mmCIF file of C-alpha atoms in Angstrom:
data_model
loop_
_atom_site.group_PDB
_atom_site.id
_atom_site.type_symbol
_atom_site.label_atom_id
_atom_site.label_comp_id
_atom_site.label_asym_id
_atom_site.label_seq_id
_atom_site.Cartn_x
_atom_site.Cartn_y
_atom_site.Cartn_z
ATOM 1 C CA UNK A 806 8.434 -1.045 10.182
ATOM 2 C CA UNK A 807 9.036 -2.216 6.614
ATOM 3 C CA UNK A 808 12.755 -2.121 5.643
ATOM 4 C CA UNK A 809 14.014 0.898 3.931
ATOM 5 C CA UNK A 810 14.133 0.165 0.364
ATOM 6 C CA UNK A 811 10.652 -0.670 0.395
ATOM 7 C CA UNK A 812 9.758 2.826 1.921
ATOM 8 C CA UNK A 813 7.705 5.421 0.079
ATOM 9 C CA UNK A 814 9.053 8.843 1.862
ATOM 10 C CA UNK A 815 9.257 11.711 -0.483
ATOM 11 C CA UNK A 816 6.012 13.785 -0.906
ATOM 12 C CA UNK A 817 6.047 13.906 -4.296
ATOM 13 C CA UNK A 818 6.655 10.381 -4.877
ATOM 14 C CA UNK A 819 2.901 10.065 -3.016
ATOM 15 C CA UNK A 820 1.362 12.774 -5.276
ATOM 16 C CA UNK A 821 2.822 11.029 -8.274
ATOM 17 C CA UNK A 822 1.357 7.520 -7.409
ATOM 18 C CA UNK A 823 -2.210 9.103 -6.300
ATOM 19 C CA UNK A 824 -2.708 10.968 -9.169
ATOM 20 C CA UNK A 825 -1.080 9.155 -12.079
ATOM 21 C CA UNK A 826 -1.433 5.405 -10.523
ATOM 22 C CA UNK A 827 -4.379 2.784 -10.702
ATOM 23 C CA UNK A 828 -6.891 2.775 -7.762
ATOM 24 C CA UNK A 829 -9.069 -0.148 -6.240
ATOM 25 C CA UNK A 830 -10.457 0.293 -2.810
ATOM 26 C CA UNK A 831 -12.578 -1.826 -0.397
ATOM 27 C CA UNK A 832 -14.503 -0.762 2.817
ATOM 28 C CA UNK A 833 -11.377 -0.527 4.984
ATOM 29 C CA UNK A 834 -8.752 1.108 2.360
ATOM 30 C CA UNK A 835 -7.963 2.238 -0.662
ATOM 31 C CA UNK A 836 -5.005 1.381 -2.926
ATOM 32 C CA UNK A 837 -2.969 3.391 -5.217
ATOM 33 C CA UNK A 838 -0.500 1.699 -7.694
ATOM 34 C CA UNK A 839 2.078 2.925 -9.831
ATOM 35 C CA UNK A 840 4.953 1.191 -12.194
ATOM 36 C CA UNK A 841 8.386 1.771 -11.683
ATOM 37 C CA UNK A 842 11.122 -0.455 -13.229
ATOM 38 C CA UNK A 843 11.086 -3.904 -12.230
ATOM 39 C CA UNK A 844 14.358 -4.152 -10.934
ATOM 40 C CA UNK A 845 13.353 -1.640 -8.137
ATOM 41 C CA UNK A 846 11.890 -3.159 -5.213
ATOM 42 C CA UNK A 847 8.043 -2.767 -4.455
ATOM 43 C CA UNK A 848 7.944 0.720 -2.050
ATOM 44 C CA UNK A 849 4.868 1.727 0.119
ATOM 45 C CA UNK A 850 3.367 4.352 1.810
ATOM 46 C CA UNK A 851 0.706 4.827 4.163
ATOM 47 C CA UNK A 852 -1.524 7.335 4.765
ATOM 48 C CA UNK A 853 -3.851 7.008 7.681
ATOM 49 C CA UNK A 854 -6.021 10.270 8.644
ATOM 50 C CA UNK A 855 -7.506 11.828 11.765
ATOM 51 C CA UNK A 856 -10.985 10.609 10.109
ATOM 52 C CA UNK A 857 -9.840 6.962 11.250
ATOM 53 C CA UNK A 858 -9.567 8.127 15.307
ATOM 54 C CA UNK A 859 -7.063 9.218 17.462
ATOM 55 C CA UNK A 860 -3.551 8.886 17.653
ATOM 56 C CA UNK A 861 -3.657 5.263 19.541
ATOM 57 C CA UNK A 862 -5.912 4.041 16.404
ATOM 58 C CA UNK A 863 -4.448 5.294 14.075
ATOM 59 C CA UNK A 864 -1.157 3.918 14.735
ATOM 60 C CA UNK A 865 -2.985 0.235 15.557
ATOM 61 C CA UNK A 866 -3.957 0.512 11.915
ATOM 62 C CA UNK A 867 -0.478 1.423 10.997
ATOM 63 C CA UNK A 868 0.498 -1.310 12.446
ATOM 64 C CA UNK A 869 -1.643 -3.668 11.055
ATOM 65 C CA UNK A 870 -1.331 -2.256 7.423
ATOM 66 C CA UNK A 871 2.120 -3.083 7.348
ATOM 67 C CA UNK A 872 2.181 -6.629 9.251
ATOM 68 C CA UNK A 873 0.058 -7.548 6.084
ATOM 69 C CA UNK A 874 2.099 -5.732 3.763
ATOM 70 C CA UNK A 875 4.893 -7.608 4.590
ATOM 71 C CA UNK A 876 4.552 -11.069 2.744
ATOM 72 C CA UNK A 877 3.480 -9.520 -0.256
ATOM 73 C CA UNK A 878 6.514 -7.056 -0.929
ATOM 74 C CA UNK A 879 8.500 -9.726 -3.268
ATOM 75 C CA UNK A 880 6.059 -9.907 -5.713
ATOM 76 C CA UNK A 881 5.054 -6.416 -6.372
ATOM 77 C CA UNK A 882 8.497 -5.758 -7.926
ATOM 78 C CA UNK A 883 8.600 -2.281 -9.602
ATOM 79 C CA UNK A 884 5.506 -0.990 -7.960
ATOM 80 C CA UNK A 885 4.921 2.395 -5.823
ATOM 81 C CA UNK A 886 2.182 1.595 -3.508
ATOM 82 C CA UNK A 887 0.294 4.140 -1.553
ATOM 83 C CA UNK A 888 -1.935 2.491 0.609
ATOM 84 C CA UNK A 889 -5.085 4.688 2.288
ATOM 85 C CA UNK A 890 -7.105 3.288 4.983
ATOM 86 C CA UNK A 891 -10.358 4.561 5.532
ATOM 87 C CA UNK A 892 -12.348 5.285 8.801
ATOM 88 C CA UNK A 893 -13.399 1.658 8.418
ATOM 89 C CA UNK A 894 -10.502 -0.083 9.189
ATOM 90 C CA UNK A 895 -10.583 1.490 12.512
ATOM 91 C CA UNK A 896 -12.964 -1.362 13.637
ATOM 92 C CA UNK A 897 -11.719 -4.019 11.316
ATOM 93 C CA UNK A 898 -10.010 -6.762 12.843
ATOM 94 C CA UNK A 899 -6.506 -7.729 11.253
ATOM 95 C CA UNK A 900 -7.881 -10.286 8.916
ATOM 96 C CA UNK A 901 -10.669 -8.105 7.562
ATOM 97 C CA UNK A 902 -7.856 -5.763 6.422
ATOM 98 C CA UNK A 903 -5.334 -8.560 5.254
ATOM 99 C CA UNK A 904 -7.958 -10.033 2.998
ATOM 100 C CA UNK A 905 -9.082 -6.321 1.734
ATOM 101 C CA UNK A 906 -5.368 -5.521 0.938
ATOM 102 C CA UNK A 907 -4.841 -8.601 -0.960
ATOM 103 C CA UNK A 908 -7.813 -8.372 -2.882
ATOM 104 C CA UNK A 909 -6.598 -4.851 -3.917
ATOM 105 C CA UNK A 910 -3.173 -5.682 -4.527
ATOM 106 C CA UNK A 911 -4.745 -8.717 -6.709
ATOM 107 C CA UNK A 912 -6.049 -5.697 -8.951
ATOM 108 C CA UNK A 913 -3.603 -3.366 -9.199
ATOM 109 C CA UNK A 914 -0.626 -5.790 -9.814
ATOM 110 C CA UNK A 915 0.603 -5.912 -13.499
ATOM 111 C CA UNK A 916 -0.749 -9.182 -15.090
ATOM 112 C CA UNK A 917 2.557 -10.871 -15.957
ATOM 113 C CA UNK A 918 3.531 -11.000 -19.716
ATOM 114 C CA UNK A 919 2.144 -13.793 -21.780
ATOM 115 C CA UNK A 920 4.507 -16.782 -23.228
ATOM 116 C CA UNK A 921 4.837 -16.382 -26.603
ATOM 117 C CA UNK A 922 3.436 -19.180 -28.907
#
């Protein structure tokens, strides 16, 4: 489980982040991002359906989604994540959906601001 502060719980924080944030996907899931303020820490959500299999499954998945969430949490600073997986990553193996989440996070994270000349 990811420690509290970097929990996504309220309902309408996930509506806000689907529907206002950015969105990348890959085969296995689909990432929404949201700013906050950067001195929040990074919160996630996940949101794994009956689509992906039954209860056993979709906790594996779960599971998985935030083992590889983990290492990444420090530098998304300021960011409300809500991560999707998709029927996919039922069958994926853990590195198949460690590499897709990092290429999405890659594309939704905030390019850092330039040094001025």
């Amino acid at each position: 489980m990811l420690p509290g502060p970097h929990r996504l719980r309220l309902a309408a924080d996930f509506q806000r982040t689907v529907r206002r944030g950015r969105r990348t996907s890959t085969a296995t899931i689909v990432v929404h991002a949201l700013a906050g303020e950067d001195r929040d820490p990074a919160r996630v959500g996940f949101v794994v359906s009956k689509a992906v299999g039954g209860a056993v499954v979709r906790n594996r998945v779960k599971r998985r989604l935030r083992s590889a969430m983990r290492p990444h949490l420090d530098g998304m600073r300021g960011l409300l994540l809500v991560i999707r997986a998709n029927p996919a990553a039922a069958a994926a193996t853990f590195a198949t959906v460690s590499g897709d989440l990092q290429l999405c996070l890659a594309k939704v994270r905030p390019a850092a601001p330039s040094a001025a000349s």
